[in-house]
Tab-separated table of C-alpha atoms in Angstrom:
chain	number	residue	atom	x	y	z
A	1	UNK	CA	37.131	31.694	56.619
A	2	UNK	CA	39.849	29.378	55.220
A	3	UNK	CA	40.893	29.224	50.940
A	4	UNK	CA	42.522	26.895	50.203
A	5	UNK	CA	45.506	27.512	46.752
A	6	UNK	CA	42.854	25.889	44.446
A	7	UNK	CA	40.050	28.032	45.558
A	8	UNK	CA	42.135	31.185	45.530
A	9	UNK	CA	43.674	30.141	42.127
A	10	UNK	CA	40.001	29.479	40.708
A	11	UNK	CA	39.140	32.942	42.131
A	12	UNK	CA	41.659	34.580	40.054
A	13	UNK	CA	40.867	32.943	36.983
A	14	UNK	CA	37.348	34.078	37.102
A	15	UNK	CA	37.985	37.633	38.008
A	16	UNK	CA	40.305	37.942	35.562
A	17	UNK	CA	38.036	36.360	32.310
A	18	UNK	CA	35.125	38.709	34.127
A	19	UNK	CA	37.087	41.876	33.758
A	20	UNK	CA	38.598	40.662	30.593
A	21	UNK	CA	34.761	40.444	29.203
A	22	UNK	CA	33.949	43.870	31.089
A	23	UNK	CA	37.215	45.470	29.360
A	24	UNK	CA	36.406	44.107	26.165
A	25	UNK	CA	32.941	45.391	25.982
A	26	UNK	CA	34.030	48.925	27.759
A	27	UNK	CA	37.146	49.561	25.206
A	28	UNK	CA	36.468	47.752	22.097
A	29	UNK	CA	34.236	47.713	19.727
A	30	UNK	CA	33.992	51.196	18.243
A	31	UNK	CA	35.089	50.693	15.341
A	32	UNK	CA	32.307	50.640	12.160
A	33	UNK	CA	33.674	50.941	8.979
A	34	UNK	CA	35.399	52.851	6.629
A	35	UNK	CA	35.954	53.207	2.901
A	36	UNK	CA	39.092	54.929	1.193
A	37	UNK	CA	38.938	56.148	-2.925
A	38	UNK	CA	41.280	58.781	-4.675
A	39	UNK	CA	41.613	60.680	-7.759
A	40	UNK	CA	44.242	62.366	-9.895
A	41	UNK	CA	44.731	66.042	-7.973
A	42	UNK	CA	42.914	68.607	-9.655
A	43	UNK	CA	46.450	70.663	-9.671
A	44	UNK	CA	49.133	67.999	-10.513
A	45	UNK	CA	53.074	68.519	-9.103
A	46	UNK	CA	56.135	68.904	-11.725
A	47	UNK	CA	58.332	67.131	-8.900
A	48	UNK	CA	55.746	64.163	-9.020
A	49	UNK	CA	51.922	62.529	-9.314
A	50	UNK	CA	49.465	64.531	-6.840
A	51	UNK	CA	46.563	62.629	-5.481
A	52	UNK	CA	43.459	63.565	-3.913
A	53	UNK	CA	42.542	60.511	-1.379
A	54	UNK	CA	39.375	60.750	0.495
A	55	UNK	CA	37.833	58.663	3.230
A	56	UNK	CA	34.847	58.178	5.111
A	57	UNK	CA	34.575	56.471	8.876
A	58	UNK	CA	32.177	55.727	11.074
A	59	UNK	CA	32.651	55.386	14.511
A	60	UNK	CA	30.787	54.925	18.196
A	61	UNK	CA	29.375	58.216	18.924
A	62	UNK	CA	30.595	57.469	22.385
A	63	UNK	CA	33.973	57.245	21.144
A	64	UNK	CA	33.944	60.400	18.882
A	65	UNK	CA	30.899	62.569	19.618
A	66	UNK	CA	29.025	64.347	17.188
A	67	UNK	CA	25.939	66.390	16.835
A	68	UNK	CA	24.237	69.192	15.020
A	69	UNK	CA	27.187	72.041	16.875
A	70	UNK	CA	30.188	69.806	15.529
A	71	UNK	CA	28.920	69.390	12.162
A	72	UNK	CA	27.964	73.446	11.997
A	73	UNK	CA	31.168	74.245	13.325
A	74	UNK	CA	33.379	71.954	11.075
A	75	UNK	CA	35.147	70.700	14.285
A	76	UNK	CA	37.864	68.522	12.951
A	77	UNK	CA	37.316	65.012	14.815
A	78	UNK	CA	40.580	63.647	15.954
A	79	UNK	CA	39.303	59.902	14.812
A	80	UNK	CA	41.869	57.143	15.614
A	81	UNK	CA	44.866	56.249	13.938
A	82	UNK	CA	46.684	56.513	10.589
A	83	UNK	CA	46.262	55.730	6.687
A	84	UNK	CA	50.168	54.395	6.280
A	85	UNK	CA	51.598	53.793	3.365
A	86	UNK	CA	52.256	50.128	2.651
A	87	UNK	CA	53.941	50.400	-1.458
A	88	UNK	CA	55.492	53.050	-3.756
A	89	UNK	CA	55.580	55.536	-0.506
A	90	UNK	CA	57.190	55.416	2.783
A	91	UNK	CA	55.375	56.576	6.660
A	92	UNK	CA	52.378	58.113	7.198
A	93	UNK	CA	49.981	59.518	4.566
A	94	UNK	CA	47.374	60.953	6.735
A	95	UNK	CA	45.429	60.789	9.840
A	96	UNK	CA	42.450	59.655	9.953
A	97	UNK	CA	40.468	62.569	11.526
A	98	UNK	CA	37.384	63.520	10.011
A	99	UNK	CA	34.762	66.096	9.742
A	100	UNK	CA	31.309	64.949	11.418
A	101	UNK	CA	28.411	64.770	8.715
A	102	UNK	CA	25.937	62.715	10.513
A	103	UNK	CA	24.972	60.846	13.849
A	104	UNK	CA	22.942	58.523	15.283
A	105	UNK	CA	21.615	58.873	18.914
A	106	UNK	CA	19.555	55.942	19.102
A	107	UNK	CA	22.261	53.365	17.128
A	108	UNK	CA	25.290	55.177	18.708
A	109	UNK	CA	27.479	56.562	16.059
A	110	UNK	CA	29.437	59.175	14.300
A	111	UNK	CA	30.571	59.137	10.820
A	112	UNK	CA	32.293	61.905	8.170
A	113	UNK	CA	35.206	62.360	6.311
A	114	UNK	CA	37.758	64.760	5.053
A	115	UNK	CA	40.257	64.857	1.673
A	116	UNK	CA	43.406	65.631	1.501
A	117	UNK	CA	46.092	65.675	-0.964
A	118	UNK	CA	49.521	63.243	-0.984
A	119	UNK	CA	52.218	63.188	-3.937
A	120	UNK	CA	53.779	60.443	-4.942
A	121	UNK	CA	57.267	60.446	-6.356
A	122	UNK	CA	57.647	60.932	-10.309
A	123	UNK	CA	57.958	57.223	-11.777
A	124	UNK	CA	55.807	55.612	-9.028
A	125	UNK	CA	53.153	53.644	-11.000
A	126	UNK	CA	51.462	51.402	-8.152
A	127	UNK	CA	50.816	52.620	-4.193
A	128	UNK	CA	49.345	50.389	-1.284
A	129	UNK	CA	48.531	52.028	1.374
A	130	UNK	CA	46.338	50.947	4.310
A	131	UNK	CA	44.476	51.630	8.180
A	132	UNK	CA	44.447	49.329	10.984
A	133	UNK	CA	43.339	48.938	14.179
A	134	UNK	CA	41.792	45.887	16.704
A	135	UNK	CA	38.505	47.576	17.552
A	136	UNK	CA	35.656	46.387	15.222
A	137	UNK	CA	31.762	46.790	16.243
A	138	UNK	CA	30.566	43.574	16.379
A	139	UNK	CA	26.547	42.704	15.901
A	140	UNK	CA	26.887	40.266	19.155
A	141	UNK	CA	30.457	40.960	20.786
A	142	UNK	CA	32.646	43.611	20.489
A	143	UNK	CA	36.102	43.813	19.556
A	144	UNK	CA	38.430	42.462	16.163
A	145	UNK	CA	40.960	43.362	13.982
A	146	UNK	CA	40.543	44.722	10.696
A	147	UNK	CA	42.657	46.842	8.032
A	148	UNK	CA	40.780	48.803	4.953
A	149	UNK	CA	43.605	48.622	2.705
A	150	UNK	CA	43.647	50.509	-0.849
A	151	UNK	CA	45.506	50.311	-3.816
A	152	UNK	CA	46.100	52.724	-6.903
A	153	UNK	CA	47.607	52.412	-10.548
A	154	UNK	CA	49.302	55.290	-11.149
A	155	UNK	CA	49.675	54.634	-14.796
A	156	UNK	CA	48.560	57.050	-17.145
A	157	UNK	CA	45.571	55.746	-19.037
A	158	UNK	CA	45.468	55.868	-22.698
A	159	UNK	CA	41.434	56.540	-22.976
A	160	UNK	CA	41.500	59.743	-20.886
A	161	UNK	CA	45.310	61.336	-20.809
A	162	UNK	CA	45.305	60.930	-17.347
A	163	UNK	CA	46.183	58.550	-14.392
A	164	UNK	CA	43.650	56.297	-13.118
A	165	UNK	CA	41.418	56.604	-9.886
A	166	UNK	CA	39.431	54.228	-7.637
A	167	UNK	CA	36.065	53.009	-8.582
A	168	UNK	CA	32.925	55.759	-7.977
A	169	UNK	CA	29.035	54.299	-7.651
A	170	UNK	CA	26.429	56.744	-7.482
């Protein structure tokens, strides 16, 4: 049996968009969603403005397995990646770890969250801060960037003594 360049060439191509697709599918998409929202600490810092941020993410359950032990056991989920701070910070706020509050066996996935405080320096009245990654679930196709950014005004608010805090719907 004979290739000829062309053949060989053509050969490669393919293998390499098949195991492109294949690696796509296999390490991509778990990724679901998150959501980010903080608070004015309920102990505030004389050396600046404490903050309680919380978040919530959902991801594949093949990724980051949960099930009725890990939730009773309050196993901290190592989750992927960090919240970094973007504005009126510097580095790293937090990882985004989580505690497991629910799963879904049948839709594959694993969601919780955690809260944690961060203090900003005295003066700061705005913060951006933000988490990234390249591995969104897709409805059809895996895989895609994304970023759930938040931001905060610091500023004390005349109404209620008291710095502001991110929208709550119940």
């Amino acid at each position: 049996l004979q290739f000829t360049r062309l053949d060989m060439e053509s050969s490669n191509a393919l293998l390499m968009l098949l195991l492109s697709a294949v690696l796509r599918t296999v390490f991509s998409a778990h990724f679901e969603g998150a959501i980010i929202q903080w608070k004015p600490a309920a102990v505030q810092q004389s050396s600046g403005i404490a903050v309680e941020i919380s978040h919530r993410v959902t991801w594949r359950r093949s990724n980051f397995f949960c099930d009725d032990t890990t939730i009773d056991s309050s196993l901290l989920l190592s989750g992927e990646g960090s919240l970094v701070c973007r504005e009126g910070c510097s580095g790293t706020v937090e990882s985004m770890s989580f505690y497991c509050t629910d799963y879904g066996t049948t839709d594959n996935w694993s969601t919780g969250g955690r809260s944690y405080n961060y203090t900003f320096a005295s003066g700061v009245t705005r913060f951006e801060a933000s988490f990234t990654g390249n591995a969104w679930a897709s409805l059809t196709q895996g895989g895609g960037r994304w970023e759930v950014h938040v931001k905060g005004d610091l500023s004390i608010r005349p109404d209620t003594n008291s710095i502001n805090s991110s929208p709550v719907t119940g």
